[in-house]
mmCIF file of N, CA and C in Angstrom:
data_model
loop_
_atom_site.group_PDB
_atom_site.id
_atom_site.type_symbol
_atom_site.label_atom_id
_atom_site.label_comp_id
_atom_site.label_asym_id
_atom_site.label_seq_id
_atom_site.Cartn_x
_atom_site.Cartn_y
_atom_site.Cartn_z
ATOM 1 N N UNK I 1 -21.886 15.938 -24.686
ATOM 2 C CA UNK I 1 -20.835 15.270 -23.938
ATOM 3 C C UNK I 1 -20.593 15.975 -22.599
ATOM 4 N N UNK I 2 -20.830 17.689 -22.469
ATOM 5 C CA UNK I 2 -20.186 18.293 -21.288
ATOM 6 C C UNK I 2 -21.392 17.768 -20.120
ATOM 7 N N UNK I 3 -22.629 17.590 -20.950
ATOM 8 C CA UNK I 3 -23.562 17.542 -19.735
ATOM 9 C C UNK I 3 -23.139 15.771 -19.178
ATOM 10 N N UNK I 4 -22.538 14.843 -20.198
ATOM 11 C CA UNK I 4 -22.201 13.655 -19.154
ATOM 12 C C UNK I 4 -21.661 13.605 -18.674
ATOM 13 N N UNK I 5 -20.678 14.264 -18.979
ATOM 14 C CA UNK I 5 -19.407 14.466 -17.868
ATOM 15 C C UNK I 5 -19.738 15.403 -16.448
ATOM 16 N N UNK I 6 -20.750 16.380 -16.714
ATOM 17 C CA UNK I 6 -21.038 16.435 -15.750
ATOM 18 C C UNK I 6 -22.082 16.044 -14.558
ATOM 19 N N UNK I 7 -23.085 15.202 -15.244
ATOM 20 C CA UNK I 7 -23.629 14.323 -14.754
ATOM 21 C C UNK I 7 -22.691 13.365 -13.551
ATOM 22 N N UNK I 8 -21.523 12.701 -14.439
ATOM 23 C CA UNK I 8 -20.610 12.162 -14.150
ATOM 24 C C UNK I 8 -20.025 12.874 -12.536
ATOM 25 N N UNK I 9 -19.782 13.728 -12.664
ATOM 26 C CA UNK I 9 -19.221 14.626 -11.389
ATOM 27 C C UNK I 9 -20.015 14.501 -10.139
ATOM 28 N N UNK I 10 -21.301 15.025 -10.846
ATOM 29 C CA UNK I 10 -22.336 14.927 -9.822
ATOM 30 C C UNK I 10 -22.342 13.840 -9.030
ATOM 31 N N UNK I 11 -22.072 12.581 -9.898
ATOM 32 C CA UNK I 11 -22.194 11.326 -9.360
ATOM 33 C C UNK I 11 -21.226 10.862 -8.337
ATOM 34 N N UNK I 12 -20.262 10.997 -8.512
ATOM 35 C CA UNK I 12 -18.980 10.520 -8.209
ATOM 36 C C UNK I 12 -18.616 11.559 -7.126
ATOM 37 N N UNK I 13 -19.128 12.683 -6.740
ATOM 38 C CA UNK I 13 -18.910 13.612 -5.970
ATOM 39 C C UNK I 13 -20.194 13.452 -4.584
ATOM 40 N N UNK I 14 -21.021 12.853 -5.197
ATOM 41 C CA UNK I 14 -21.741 12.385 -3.816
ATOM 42 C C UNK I 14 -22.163 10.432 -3.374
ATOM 43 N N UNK I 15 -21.516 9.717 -3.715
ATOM 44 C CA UNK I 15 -20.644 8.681 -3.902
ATOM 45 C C UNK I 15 -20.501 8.562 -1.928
ATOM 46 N N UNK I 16 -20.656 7.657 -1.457
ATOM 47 C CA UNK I 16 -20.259 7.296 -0.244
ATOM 48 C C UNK I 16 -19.018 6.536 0.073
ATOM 49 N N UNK I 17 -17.474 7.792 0.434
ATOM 50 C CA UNK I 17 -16.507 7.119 -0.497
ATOM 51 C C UNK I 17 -15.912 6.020 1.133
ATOM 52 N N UNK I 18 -16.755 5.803 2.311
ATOM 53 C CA UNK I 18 -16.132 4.950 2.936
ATOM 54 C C UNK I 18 -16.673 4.033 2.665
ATOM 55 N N UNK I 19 -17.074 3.602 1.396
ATOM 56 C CA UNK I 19 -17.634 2.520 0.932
ATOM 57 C C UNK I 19 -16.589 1.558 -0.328
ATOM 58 N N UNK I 20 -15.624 3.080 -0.473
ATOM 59 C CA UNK I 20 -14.931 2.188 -1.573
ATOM 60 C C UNK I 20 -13.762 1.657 -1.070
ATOM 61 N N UNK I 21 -13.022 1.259 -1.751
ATOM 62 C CA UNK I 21 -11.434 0.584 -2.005
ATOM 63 C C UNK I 21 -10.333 1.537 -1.887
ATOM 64 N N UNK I 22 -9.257 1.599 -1.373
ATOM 65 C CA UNK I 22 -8.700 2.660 -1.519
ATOM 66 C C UNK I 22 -7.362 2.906 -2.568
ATOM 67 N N UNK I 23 -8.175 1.645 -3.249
ATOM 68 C CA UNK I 23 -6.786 1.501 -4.525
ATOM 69 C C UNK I 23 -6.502 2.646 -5.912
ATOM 70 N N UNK I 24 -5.692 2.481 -6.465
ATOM 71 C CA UNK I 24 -5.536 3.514 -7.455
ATOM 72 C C UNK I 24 -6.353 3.378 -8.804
ATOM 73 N N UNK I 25 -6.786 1.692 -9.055
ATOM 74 C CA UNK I 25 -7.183 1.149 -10.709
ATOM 75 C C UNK I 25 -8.761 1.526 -10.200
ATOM 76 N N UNK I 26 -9.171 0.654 -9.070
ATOM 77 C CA UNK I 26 -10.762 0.514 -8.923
ATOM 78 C C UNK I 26 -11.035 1.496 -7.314
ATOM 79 N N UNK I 27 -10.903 2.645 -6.898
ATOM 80 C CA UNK I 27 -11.262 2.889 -6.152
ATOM 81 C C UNK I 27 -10.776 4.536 -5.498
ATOM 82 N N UNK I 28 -10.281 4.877 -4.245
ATOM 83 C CA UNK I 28 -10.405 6.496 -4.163
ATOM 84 C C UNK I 28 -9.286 7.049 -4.938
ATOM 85 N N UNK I 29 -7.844 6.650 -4.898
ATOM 86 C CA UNK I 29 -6.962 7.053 -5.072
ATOM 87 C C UNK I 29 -7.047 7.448 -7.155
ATOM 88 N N UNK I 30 -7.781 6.394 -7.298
ATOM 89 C CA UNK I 30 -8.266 7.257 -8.651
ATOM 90 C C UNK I 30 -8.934 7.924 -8.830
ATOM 91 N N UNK I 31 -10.062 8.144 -7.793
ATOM 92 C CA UNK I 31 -11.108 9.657 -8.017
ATOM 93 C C UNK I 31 -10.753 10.340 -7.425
ATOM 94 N N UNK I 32 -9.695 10.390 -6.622
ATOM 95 C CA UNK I 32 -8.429 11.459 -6.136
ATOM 96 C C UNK I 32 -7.895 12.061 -6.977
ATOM 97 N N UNK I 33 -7.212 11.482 -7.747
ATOM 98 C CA UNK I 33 -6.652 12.403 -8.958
ATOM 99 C C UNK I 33 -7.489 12.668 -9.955
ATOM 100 N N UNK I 34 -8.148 11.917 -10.304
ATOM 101 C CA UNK I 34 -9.595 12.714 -11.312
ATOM 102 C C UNK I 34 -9.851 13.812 -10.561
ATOM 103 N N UNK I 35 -10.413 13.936 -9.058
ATOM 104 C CA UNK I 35 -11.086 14.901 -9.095
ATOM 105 C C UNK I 35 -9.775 15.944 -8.920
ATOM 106 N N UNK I 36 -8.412 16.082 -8.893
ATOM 107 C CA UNK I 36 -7.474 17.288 -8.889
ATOM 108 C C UNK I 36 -7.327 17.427 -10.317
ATOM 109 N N UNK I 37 -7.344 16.627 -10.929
ATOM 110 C CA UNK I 37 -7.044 16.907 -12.148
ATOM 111 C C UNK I 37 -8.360 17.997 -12.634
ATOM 112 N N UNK I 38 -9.759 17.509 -12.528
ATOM 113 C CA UNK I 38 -10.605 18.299 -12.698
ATOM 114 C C UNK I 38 -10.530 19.740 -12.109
ATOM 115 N N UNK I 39 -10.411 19.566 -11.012
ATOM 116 C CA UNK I 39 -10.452 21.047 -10.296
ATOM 117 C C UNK I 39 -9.139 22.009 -10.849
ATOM 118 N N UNK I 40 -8.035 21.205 -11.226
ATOM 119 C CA UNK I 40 -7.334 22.257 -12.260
ATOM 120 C C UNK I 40 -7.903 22.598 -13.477
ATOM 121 N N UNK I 41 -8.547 21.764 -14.304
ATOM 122 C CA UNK I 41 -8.569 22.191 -15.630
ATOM 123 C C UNK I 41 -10.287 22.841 -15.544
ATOM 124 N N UNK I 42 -10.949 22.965 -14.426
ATOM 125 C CA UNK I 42 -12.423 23.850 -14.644
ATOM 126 C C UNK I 42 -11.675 25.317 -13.724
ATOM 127 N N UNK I 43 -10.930 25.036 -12.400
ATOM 128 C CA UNK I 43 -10.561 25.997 -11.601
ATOM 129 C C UNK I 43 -11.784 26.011 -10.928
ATOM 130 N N UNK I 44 -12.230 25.096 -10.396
ATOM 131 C CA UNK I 44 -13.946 24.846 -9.481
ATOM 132 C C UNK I 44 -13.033 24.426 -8.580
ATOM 133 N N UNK I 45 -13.440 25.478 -7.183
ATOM 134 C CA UNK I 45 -12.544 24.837 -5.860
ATOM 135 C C UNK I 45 -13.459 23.693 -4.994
ATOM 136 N N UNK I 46 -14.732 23.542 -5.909
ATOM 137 C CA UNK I 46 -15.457 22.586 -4.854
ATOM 138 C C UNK I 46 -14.330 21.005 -5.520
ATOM 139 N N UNK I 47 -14.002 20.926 -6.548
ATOM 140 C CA UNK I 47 -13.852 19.452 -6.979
ATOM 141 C C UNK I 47 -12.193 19.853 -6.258
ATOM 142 N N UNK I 48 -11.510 20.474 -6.179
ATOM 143 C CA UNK I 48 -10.514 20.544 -4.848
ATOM 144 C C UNK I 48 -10.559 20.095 -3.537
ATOM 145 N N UNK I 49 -11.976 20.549 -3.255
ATOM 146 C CA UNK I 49 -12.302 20.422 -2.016
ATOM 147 C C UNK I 49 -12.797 18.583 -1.830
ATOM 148 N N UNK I 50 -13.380 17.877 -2.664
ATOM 149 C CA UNK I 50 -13.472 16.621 -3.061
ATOM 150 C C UNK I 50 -12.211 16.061 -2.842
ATOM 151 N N UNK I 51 -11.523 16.018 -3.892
ATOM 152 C CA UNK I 51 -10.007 15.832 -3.957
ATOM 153 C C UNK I 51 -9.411 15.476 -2.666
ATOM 154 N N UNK I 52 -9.531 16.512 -1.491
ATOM 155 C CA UNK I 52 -8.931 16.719 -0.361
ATOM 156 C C UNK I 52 -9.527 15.642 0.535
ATOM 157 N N UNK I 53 -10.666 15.932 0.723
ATOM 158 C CA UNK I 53 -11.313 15.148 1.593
ATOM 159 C C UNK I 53 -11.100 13.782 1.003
ATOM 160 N N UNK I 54 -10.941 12.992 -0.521
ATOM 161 C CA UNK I 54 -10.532 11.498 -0.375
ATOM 162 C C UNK I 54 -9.484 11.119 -0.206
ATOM 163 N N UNK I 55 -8.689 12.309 -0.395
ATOM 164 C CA UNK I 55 -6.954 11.895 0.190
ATOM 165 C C UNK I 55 -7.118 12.132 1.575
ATOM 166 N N UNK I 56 -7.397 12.514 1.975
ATOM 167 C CA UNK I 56 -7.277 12.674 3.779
ATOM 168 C C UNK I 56 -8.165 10.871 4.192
ATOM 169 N N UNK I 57 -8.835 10.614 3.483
ATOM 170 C CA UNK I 57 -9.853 9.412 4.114
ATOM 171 C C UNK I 57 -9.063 8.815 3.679
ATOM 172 N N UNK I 58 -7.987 8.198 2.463
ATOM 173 C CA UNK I 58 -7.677 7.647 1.734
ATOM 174 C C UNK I 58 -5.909 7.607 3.393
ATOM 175 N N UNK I 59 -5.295 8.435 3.534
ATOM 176 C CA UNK I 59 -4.165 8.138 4.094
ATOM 177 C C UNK I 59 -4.547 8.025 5.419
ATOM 178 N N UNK I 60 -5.489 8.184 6.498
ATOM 179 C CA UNK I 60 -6.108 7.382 7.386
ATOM 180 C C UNK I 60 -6.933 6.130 7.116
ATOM 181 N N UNK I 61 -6.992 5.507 6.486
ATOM 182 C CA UNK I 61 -7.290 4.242 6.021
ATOM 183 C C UNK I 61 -5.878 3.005 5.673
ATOM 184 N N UNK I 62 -4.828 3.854 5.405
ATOM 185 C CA UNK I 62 -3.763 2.972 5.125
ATOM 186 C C UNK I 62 -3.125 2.169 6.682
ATOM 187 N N UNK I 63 -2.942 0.932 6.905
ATOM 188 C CA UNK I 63 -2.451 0.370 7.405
ATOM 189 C C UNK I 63 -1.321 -0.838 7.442
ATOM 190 N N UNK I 64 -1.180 -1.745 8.177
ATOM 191 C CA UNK I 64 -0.166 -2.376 7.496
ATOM 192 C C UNK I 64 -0.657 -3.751 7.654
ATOM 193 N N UNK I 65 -1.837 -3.795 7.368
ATOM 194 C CA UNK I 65 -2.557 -5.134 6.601
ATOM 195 C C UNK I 65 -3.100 -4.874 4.899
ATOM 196 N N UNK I 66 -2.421 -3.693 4.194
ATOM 197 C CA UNK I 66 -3.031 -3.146 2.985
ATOM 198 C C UNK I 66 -2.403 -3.817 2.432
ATOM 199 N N UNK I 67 -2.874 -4.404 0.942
ATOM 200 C CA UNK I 67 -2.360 -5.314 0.182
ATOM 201 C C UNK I 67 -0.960 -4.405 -0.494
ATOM 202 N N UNK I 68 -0.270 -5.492 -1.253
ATOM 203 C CA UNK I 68 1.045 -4.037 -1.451
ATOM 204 C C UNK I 68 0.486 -3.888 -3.229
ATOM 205 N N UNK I 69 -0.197 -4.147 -4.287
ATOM 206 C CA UNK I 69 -0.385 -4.441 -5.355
ATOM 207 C C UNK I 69 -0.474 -3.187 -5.878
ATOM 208 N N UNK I 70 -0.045 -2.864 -7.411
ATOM 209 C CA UNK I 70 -0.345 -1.338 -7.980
ATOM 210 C C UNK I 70 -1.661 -0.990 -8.081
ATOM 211 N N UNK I 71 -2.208 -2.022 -8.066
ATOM 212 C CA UNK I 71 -3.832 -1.790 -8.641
ATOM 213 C C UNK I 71 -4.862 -1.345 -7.203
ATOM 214 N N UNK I 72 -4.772 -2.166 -5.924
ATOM 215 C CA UNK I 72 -5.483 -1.631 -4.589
ATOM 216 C C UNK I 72 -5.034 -1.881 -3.718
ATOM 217 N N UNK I 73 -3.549 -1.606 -4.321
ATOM 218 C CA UNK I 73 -2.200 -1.363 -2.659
ATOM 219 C C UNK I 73 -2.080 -0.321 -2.455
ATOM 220 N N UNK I 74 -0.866 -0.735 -1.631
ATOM 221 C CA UNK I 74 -0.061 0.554 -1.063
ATOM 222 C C UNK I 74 0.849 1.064 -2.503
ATOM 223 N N UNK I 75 1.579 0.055 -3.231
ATOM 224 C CA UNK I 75 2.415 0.294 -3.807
ATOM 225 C C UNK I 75 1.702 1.461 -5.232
ATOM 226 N N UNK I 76 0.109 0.965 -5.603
ATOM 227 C CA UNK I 76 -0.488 2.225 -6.068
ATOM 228 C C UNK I 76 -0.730 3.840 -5.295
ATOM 229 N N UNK I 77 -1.260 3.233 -4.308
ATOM 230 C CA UNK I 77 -0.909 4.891 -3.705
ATOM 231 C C UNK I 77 0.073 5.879 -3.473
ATOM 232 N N UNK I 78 1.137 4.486 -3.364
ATOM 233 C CA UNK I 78 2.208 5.190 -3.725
ATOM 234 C C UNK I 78 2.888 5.837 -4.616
ATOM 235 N N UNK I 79 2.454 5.337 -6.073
ATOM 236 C CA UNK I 79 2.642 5.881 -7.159
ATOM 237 C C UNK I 79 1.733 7.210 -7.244
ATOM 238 N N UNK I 80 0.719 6.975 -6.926
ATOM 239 C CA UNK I 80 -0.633 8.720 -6.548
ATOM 240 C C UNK I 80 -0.111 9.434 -6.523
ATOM 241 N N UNK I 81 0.855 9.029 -4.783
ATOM 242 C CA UNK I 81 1.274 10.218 -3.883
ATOM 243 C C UNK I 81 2.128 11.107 -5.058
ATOM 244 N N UNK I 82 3.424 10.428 -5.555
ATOM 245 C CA UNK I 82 4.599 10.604 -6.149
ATOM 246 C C UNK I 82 3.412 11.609 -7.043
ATOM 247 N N UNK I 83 2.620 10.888 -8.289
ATOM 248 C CA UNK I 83 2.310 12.182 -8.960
ATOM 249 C C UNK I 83 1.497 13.305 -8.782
ATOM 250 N N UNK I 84 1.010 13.230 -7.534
ATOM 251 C CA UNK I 84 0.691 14.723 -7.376
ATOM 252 C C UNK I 84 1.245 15.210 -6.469
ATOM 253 N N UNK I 85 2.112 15.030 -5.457
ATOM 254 C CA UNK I 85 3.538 15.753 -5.108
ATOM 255 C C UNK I 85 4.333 16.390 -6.618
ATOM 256 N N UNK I 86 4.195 16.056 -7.590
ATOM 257 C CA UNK I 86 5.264 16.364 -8.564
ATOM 258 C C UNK I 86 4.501 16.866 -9.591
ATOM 259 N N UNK I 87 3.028 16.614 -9.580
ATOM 260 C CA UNK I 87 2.106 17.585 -10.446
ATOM 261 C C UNK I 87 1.908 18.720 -9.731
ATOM 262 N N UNK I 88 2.271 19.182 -8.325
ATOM 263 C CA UNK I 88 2.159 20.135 -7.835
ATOM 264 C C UNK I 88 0.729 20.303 -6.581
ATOM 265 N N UNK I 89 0.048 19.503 -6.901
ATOM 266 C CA UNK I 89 -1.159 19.090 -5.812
ATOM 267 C C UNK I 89 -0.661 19.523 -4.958
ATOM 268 N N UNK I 90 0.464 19.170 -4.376
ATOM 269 C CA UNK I 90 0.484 18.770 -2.954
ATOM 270 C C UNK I 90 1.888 19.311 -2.638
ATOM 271 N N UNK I 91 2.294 19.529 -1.352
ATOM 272 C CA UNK I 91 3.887 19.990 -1.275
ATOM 273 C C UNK I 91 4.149 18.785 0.196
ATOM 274 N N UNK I 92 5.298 18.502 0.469
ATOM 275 C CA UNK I 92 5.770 17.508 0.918
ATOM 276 C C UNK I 92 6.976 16.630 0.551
ATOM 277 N N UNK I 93 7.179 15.522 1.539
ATOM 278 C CA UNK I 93 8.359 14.804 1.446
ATOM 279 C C UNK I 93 7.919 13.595 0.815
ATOM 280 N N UNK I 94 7.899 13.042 0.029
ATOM 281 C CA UNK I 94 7.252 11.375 -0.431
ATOM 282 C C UNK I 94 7.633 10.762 0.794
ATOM 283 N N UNK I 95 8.959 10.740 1.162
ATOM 284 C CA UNK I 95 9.397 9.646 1.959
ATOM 285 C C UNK I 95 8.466 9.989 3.522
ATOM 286 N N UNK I 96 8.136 10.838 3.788
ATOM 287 C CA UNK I 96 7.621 10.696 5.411
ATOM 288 C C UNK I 96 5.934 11.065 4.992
ATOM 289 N N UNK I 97 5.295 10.853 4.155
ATOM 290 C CA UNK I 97 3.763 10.714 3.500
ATOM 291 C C UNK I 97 3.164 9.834 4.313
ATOM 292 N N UNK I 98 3.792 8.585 4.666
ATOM 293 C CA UNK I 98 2.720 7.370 5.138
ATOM 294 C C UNK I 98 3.178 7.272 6.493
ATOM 295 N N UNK I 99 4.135 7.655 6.737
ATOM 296 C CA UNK I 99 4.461 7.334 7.930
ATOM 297 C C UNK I 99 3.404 8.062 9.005
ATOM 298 N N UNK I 100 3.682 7.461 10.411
ATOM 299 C CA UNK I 100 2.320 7.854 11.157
ATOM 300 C C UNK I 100 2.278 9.506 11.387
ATOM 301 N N UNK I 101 3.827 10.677 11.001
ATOM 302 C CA UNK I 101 3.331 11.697 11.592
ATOM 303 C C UNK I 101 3.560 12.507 10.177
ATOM 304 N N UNK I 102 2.670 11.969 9.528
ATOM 305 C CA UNK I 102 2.605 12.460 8.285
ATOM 306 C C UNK I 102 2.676 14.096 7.805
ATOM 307 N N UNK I 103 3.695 14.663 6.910
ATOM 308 C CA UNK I 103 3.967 15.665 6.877
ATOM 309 C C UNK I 103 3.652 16.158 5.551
ATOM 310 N N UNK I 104 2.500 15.814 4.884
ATOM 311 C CA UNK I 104 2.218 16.316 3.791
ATOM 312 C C UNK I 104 1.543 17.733 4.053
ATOM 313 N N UNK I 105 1.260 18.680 3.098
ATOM 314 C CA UNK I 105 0.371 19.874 3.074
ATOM 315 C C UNK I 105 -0.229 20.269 1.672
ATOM 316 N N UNK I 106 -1.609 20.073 1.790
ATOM 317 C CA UNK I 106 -2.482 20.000 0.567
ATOM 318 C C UNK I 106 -2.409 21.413 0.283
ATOM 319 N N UNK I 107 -1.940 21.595 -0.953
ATOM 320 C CA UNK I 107 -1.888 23.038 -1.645
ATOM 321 C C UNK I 107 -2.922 23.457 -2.077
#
């Protein structure tokens, strides 16, 4: 099983992610938190470093033609943001996250 899962990593870690969706069900904002979630529970700073880079592509991509839906809206990313601001990912204000002078800081 560890070698599919890490197969799995491999995969998903070289993945051309301005190719995907930036929703939470089918697209970055869920291999956003997969990959923080991973990089906590191995303590591998490369799947951190993953992590970072699809949230950074992921909140320059948001605009205000994004659908608002939980599944590949805003209103899912918004739910993201909230849990890893509060899983500790991340330190910041929820409320000034999207706005244009965005004040988040990736921990």
């Amino acid at each position: 099983m560890r070698e599919r899962i890490g197969k799995f990593n491999q995969m998903a870690m070289n993945v051309d992610f301005g190719q995907l969706p930036v929703g939470l069900y089918h697209g970055k904002m869920g291999l956003c938190i997969y990959f923080y979630e991973l990089a906590r529970l191995t303590s591998e700073k490369k799947y951190r470093m993953v992590a970072n880079k699809i949230f950074d592509d992921i909140v320059n991509r948001i605009t205000d033609k994004i659908e608002i839906d939980p599944s590949s809206g805003l209103t899912g990313i918004c739910m993201a943001i909230h849990f890893l601001l509060d899983s500790g990912y991340m330190d910041g204000n929820p409320n000034y996250v999207l706005k244009s002078d965005r004040t988040i800081c990736l921990t």
